[in-house]
PDB file of C-alpha atoms and ligand atoms in Angstrom:
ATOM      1  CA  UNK E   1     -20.419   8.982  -0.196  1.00 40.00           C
ATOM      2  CA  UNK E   2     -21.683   9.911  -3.541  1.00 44.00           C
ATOM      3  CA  UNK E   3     -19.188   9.515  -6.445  1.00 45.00           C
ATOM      4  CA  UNK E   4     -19.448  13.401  -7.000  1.00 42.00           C
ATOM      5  CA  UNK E   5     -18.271  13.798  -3.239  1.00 42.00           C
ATOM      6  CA  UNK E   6     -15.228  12.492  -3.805  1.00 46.00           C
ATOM      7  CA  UNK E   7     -13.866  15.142  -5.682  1.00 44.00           C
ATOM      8  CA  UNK E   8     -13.296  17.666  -2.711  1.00 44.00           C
ATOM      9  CA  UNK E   9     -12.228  14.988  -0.497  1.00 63.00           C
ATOM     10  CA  UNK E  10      -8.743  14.393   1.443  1.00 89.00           C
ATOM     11  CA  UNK E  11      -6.437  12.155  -0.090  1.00 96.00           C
ATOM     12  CA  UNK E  12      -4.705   9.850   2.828  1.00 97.00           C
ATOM     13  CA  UNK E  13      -1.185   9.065   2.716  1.00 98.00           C
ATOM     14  CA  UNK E  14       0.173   5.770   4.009  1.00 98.00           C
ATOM     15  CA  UNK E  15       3.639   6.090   4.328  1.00 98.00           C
ATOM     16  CA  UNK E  16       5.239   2.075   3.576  1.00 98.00           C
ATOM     17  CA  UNK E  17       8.257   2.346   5.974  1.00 98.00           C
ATOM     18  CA  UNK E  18       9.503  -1.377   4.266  1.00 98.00           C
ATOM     19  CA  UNK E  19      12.987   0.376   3.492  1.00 98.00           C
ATOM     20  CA  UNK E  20      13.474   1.802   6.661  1.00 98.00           C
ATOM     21  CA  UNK E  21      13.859  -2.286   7.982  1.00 98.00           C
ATOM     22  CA  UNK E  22      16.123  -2.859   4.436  1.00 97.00           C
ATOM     23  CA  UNK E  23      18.941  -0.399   5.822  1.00 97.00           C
ATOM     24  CA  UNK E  24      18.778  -2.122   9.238  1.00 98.00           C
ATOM     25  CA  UNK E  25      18.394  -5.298   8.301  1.00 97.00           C
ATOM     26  CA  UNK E  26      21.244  -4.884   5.280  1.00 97.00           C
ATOM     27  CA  UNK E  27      24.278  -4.437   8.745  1.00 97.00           C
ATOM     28  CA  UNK E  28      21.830  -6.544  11.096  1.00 96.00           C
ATOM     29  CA  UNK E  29      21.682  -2.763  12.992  1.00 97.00           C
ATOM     30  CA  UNK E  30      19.718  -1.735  15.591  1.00 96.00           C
ATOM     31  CA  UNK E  31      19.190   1.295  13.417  1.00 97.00           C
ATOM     32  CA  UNK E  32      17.762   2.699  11.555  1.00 97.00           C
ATOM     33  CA  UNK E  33      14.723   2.435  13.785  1.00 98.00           C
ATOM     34  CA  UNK E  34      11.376   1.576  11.828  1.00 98.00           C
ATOM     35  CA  UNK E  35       9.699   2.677  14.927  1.00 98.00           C
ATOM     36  CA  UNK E  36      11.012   6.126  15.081  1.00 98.00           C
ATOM     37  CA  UNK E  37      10.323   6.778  11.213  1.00 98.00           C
ATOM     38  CA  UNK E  38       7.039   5.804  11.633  1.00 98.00           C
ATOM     39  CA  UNK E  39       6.158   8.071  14.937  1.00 98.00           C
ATOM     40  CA  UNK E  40       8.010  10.991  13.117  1.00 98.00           C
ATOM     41  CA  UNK E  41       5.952   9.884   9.689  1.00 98.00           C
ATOM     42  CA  UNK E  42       2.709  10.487  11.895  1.00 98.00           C
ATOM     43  CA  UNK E  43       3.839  13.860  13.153  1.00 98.00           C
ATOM     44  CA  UNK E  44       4.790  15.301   9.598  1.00 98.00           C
ATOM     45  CA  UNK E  45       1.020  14.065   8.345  1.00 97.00           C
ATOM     46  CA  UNK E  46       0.827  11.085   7.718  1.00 98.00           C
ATOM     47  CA  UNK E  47      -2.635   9.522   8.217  1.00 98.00           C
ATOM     48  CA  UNK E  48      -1.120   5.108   8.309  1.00 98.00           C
ATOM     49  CA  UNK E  49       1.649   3.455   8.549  1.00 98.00           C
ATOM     50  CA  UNK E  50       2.371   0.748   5.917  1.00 98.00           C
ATOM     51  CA  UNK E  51       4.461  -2.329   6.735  1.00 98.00           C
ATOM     52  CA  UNK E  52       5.054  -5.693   4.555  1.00 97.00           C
ATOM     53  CA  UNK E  53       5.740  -8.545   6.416  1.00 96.00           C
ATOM     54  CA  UNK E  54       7.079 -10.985   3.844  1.00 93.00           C
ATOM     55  CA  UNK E  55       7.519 -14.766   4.487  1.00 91.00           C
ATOM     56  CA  UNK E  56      11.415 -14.234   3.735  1.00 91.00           C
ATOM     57  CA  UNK E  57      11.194 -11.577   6.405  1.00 93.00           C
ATOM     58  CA  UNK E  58      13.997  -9.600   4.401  1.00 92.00           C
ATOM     59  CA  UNK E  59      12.716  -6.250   5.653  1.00 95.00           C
ATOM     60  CA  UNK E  60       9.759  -5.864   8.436  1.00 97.00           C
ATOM     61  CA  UNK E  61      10.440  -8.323  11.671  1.00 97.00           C
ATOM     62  CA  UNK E  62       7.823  -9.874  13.545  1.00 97.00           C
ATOM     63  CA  UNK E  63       8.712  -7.508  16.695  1.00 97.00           C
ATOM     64  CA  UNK E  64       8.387  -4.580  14.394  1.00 98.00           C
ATOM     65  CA  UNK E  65       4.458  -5.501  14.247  1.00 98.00           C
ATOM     66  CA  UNK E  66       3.727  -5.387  17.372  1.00 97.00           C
ATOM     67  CA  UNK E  67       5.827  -2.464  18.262  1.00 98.00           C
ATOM     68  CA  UNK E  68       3.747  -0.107  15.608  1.00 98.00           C
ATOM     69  CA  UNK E  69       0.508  -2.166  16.704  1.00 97.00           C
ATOM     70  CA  UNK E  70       1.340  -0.992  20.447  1.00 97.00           C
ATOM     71  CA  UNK E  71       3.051   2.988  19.247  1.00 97.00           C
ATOM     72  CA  UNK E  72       1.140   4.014  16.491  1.00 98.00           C
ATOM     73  CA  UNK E  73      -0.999   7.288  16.554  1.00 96.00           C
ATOM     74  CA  UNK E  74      -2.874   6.480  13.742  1.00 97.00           C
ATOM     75  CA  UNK E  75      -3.418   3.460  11.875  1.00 97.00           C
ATOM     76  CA  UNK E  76      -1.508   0.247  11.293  1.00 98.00           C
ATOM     77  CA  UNK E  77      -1.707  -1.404   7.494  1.00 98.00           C
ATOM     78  CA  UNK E  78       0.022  -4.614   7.489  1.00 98.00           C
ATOM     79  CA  UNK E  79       0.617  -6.011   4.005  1.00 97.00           C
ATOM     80  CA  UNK E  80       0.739  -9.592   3.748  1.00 97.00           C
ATOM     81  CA  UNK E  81       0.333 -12.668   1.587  1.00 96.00           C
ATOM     82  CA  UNK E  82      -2.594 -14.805   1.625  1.00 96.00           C
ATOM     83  CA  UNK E  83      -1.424 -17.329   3.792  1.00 96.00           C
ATOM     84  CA  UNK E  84      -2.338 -19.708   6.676  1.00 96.00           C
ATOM     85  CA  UNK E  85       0.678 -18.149   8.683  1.00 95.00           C
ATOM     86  CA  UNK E  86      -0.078 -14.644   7.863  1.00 96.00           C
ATOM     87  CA  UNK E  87      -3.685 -15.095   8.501  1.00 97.00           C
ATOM     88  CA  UNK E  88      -2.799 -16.078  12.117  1.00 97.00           C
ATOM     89  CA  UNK E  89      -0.624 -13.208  12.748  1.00 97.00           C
ATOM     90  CA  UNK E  90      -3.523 -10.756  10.985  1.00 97.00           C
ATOM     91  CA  UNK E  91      -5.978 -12.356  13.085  1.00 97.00           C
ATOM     92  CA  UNK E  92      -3.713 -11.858  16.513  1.00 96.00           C
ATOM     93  CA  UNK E  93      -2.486  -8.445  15.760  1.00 97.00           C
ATOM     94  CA  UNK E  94      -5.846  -6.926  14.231  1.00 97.00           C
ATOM     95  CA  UNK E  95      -4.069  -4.084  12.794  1.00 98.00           C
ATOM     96  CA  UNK E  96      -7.102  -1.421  11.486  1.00 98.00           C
ATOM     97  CA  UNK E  97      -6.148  -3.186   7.495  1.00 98.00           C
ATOM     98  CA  UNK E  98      -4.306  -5.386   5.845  1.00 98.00           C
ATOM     99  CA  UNK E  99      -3.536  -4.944   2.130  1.00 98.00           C
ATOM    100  CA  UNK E 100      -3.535  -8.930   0.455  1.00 97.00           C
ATOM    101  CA  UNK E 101      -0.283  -9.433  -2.222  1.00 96.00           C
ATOM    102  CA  UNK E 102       1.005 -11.725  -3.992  1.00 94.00           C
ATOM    103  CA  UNK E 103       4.191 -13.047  -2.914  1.00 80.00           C
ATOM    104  CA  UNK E 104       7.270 -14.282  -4.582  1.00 71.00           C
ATOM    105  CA  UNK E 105      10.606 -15.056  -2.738  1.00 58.00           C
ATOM    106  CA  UNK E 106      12.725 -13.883  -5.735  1.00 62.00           C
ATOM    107  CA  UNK E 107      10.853 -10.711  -6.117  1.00 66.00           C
ATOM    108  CA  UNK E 108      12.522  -7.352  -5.905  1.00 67.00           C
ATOM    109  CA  UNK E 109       9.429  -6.031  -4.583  1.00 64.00           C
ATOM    110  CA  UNK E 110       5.476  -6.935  -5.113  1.00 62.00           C
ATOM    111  CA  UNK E 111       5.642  -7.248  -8.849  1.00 70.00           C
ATOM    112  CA  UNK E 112       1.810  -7.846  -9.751  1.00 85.00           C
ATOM    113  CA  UNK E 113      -1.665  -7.536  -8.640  1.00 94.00           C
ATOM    114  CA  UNK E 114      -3.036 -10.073  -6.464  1.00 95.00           C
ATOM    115  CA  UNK E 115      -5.048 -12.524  -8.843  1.00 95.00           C
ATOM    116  CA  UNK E 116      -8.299 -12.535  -7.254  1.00 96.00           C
ATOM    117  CA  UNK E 117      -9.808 -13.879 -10.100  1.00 95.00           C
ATOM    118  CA  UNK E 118      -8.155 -16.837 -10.093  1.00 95.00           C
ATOM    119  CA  UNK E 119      -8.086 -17.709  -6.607  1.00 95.00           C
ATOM    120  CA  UNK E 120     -11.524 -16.785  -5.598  1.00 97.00           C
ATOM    121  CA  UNK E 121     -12.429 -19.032  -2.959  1.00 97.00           C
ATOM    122  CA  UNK E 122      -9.169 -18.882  -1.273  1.00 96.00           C
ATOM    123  CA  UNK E 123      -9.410 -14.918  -1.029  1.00 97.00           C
ATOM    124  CA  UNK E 124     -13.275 -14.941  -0.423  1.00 98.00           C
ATOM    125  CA  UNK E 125     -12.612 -16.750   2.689  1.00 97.00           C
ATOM    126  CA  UNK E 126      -9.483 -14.746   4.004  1.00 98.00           C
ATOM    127  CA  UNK E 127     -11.506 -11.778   3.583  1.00 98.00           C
ATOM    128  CA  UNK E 128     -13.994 -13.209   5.643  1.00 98.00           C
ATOM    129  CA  UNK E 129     -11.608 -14.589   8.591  1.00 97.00           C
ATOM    130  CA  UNK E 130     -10.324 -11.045   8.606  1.00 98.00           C
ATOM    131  CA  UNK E 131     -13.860  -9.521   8.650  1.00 97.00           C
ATOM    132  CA  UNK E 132     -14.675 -11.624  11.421  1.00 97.00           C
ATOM    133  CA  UNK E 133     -11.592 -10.125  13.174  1.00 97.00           C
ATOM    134  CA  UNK E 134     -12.737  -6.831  12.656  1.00 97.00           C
ATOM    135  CA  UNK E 135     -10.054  -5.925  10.362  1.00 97.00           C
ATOM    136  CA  UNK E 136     -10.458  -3.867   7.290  1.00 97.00           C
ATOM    137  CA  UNK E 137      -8.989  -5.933   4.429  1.00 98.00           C
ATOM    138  CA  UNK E 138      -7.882  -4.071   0.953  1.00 98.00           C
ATOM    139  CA  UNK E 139      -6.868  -6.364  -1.858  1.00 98.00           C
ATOM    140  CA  UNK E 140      -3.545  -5.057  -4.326  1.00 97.00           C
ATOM    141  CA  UNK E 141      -5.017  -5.990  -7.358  1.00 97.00           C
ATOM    142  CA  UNK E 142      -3.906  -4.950 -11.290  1.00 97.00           C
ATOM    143  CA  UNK E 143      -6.213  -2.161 -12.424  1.00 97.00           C
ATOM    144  CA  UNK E 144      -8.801  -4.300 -14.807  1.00 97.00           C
ATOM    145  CA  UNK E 145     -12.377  -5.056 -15.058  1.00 97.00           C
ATOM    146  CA  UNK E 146     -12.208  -8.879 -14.442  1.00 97.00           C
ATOM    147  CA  UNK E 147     -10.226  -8.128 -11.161  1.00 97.00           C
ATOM    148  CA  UNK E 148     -12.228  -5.642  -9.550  1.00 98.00           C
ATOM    149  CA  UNK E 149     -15.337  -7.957 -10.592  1.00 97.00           C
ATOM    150  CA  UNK E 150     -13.646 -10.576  -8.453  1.00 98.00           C
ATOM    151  CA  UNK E 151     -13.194  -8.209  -5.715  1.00 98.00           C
ATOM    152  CA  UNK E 152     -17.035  -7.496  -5.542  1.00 97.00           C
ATOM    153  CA  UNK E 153     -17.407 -11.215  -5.204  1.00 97.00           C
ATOM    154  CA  UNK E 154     -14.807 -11.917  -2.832  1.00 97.00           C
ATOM    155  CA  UNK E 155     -16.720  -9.434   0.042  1.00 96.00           C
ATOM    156  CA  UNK E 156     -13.365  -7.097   0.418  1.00 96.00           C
ATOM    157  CA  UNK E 157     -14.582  -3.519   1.391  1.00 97.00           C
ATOM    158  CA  UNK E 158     -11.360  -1.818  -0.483  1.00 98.00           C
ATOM    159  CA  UNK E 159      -9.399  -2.633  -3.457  1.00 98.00           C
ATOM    160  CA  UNK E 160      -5.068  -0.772  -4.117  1.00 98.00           C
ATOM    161  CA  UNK E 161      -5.099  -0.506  -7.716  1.00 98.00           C
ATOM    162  CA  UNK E 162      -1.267  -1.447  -8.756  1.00 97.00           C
ATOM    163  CA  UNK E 163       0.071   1.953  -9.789  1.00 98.00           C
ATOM    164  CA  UNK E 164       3.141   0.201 -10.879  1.00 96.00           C
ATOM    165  CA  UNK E 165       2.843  -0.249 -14.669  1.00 96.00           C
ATOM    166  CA  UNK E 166       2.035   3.629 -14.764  1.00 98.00           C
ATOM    167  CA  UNK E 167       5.013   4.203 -12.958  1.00 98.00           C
ATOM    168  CA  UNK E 168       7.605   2.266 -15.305  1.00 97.00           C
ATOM    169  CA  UNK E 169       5.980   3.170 -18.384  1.00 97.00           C
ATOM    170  CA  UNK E 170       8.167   3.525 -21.045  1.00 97.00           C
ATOM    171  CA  UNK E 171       6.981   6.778 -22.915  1.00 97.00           C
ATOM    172  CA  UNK E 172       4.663   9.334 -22.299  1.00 96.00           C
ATOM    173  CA  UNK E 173       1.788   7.833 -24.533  1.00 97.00           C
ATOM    174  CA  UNK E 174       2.361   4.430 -22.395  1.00 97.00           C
ATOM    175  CA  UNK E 175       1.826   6.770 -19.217  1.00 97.00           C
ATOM    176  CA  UNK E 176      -1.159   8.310 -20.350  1.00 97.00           C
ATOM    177  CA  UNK E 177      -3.118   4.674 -21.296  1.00 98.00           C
ATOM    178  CA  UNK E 178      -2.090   3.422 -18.046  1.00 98.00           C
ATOM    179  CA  UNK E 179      -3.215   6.193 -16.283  1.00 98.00           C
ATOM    180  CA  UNK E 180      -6.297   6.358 -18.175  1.00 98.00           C
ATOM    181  CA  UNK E 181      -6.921   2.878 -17.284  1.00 98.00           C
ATOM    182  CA  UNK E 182      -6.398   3.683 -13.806  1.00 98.00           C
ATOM    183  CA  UNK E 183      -9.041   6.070 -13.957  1.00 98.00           C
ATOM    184  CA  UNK E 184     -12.017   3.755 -15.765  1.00 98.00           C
ATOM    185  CA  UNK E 185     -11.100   1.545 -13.130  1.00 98.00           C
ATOM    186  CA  UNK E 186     -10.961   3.566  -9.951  1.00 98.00           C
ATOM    187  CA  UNK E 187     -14.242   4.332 -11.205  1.00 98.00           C
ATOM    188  CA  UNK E 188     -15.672   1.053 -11.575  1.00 98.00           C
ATOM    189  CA  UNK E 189     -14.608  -0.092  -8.586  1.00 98.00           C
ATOM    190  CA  UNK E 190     -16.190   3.068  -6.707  1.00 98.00           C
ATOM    191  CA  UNK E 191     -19.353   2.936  -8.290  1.00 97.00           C
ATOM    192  CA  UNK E 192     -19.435  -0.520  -7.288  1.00 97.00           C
ATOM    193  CA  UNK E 193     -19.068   0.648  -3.368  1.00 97.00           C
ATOM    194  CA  UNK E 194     -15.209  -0.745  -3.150  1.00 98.00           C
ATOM    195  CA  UNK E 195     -12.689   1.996  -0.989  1.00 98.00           C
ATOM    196  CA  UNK E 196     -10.059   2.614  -3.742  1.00 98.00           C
ATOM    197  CA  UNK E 197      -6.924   3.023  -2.752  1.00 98.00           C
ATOM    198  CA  UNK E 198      -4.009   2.982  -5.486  1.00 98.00           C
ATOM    199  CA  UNK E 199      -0.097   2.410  -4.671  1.00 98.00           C
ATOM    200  CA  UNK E 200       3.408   1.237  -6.052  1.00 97.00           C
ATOM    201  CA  UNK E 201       6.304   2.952  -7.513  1.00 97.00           C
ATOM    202  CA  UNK E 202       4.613   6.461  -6.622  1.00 98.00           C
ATOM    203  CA  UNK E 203       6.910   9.405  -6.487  1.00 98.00           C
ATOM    204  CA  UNK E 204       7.264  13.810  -6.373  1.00 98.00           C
ATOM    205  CA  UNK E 205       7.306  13.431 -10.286  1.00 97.00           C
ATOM    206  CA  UNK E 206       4.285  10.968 -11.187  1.00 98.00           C
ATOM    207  CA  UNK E 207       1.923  11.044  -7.832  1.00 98.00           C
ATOM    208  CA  UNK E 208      -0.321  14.453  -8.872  1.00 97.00           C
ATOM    209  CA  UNK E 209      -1.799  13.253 -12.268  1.00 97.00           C
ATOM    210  CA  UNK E 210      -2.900  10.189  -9.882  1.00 97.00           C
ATOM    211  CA  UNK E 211      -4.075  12.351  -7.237  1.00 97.00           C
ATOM    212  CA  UNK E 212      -6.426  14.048  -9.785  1.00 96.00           C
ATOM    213  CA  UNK E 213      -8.144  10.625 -10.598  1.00 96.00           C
ATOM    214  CA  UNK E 214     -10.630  11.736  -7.996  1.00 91.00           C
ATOM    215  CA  UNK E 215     -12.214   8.689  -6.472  1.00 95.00           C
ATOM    216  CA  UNK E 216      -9.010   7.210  -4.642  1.00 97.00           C
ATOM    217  CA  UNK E 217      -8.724   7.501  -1.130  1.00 96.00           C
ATOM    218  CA  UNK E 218      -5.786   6.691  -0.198  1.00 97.00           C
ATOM    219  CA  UNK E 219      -2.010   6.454  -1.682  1.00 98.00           C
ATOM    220  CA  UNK E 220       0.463   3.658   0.153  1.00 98.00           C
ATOM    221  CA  UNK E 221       4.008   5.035  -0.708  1.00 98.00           C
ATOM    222  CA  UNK E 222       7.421   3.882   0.695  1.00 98.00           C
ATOM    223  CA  UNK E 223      10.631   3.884  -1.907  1.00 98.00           C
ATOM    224  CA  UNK E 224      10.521   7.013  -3.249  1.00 98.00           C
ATOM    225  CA  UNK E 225       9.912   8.849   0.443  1.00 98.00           C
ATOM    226  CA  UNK E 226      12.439   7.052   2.145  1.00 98.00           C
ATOM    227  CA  UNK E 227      14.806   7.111  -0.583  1.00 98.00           C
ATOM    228  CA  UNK E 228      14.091  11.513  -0.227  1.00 98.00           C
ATOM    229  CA  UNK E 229      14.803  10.940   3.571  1.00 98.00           C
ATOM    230  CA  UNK E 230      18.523  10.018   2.941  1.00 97.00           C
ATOM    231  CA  UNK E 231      18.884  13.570   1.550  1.00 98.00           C
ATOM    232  CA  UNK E 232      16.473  15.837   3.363  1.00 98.00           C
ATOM    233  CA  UNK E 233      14.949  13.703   6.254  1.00 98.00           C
ATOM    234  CA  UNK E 234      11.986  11.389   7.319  1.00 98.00           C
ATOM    235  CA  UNK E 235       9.522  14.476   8.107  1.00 98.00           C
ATOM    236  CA  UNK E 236      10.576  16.608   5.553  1.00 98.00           C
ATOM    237  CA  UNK E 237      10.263  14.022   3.018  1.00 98.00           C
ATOM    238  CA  UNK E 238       6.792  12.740   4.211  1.00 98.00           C
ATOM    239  CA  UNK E 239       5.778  16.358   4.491  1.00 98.00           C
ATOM    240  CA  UNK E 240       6.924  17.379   0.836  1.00 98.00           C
ATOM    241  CA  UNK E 241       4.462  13.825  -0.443  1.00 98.00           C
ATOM    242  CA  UNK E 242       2.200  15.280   1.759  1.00 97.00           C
ATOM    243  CA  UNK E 243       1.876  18.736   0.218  1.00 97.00           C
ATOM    244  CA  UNK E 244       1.851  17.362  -3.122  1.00 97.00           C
ATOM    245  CA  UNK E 245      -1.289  15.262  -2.250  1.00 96.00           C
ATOM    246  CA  UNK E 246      -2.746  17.629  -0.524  1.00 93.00           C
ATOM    247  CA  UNK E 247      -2.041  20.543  -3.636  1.00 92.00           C
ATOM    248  CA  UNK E 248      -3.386  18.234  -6.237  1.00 91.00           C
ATOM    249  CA  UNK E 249      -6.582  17.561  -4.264  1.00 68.00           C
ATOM    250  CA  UNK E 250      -7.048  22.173  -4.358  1.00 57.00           C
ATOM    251  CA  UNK E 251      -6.847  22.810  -7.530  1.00 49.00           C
TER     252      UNK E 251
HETATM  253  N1  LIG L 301       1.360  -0.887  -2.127  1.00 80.30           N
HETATM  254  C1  LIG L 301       1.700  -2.193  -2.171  1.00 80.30           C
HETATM  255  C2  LIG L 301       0.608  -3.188  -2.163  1.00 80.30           C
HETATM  256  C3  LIG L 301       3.057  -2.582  -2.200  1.00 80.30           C
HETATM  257  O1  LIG L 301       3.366  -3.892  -2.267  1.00 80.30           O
HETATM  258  C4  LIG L 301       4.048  -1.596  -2.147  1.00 80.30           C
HETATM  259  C5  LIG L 301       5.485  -2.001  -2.122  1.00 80.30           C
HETATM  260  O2  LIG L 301       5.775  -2.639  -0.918  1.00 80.30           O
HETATM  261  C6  LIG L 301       3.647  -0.257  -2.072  1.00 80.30           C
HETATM  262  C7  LIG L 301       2.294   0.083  -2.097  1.00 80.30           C
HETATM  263  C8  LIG L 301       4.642   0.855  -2.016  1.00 80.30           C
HETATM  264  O3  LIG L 301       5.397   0.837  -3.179  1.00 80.30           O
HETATM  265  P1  LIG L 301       6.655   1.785  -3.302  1.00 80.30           P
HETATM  266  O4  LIG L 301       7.649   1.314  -2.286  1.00 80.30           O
HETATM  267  O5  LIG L 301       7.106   1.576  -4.712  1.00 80.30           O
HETATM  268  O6  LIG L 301       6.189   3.172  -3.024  1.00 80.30           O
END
C-alpha cells in the first residue's frame, strides 16, 4: 500500500485486556473473566485482543493464553519479553503476533521502548524464530530514527511506536513535539515498508490527534478502556474507543 493510501484506511483497535487479569488476580477470583471481556471486546468491534504475559505473571496466566488462542474470533497479540522462555511459549501457541517489550519486574507497566538498537543480534534472531513459526512479530520501540533503523535491520515486519511520552506530557507544547515526533517517525518507518502500529497510555481525550497521524495501523489500548468499563461496561467502553477511531479516520 502506497503511503498516500493510508490516509482513507481503517484504523484497528487492539483492545489490551492486561487489567481485566489485575482485578482477578488482586482477590485470586475466578472473576473477572479475561475470557469473557475479550469475546464481548470482539463483539463491540474490536479487530485483536492484546494480552502481556509478564515473567512475574502479575496479570495474564499461562491458561489465559491458550484459552483466547482456542476462543478468539479474531486475532490473538501476545506481548512478551525477549526471552528463551517466552520464545518457547510464542513458538507453541503461534498466536497471529506478538508485540517484543522490554521487561522490568519493578515496573508499573512497560516503561520504555524496546532497545533494538542495542540488542540487535538478540532481537534479529527472535524475529526470525518467530518468522519461522509463522507468527507476525511487532517490536514496541521509542519513536526515533536510530530505533526504527534497527528495526529495518532486525527483519521485523511491524514496529508499536511508544505513545507513552505523548501521553504524560507535561504541557501542551511538550504534547505537540511528541506528537510531532510521532508523526516523522510513523513516517519513516512506513516509507521504509514497517506496519506501524502505535500504543501506551492512549485514552477518549488524547487518542484522535494520534489517529490523524495517518500511516498507523493499528492502536493497542487497555487502561484507559477497562478503567471506562468499571463505569459504563466492557462493550460500551470498547465501542465508545471504537467510534473515536473510527470518527478521526472520516474527517
Ligand atoms: N502497547 C504496549 C506494547 C504495552 O506494553 C501496553 C501496556 O501493556 C499497551 C500498548 C497498552 O497500554 P495502556 O494500558 O496504557 O493502554
Amino acid at each position: 500500500m502506497s503511503l498516500a493510501n493510508y490516509a482513507g484506511a481503517q484504523i484497528a483497535l487492539g483492545v489490551n485486556i492486561d487489567h481485566v487479569a489485575t482485578l482477578r488476580e488482586a482477590r485470586r477470583t475466578r472473576y473477572p473473566s479475561v475470557i469473557h471481556a475479550a469475546l464481548t471486546a470482539e463483539q463491540a468491534g474490536a479487530d485483536s485482543i492484546t494480552a502481556h504475559l509478564r515473567e512475574d505473571r502479575r496479570h495474564i496466566q499461562p491458561r489465559d493464553i491458550d484459552l483466547l488462542k482456542e476462543l478468539l474470533q479474531t486475532r490473538l497479540n501476545l506481548e512478551m519479553a525477549v526471552t528463551e522462555e517466552m520464545l518457547d511459549v510464542a513458538c507453541h501457541v503461534q498466536p497471529y503476533a506478538t508485540c517484543l517489550v522490554p521487561e522490568r519486574r519493578e515496573e508499573l507497566t512497560t516503561e520504555g521502548g524496546l532497545d533494538v538498537a542495542g540488542n540487535l543480534p538478540r532481537i534479529r534472531e527472535a524475529c526470525a524464530r518467530l518468522a519461522s513459526a509463522g507468527v507476525l512479530v511487532s517490536l514496541f520501540i521509542d519513536a526515533r530514527p536510530e530505533q526504527i533503523e534497527a528495526a529495518f535491520e532486525a527483519g521485523a515486519p511491524a514496529v508499536e511506536l511508544h505513545t507513552g511520552h505523548y501521553a504524560d506530557a507535561a504541557n501542551d507544547d511538550e504534547r505537540d513535539r511528541m506528537l510531532e515526533q510521532l508523526s516523522e517517525m510513523a513516517r519513516f518507518a512506513a516509507t521504509g515498508g514497517l506496519r506501524v502500529h502505535a500504543g501506551h497510555g492512549l485514552n477518549y481525550h488524547n487518542v484522535i490527534p494520534v489517529c490523524r497521524i495517518g500511516v498507523i495501523r493499528e492502536l493497542n489500548i487497555g487502561h484507559a478502556i477497562v478503567a471506562q468499563a468499571v463505569l459504563v461496561g466492557f462493550g460500551a467502553a470498547v465501542r465508545q474507543m471504537k467510534g473515536l477511531i473510527q470518527a478521526a479516520g472520516v474527517e
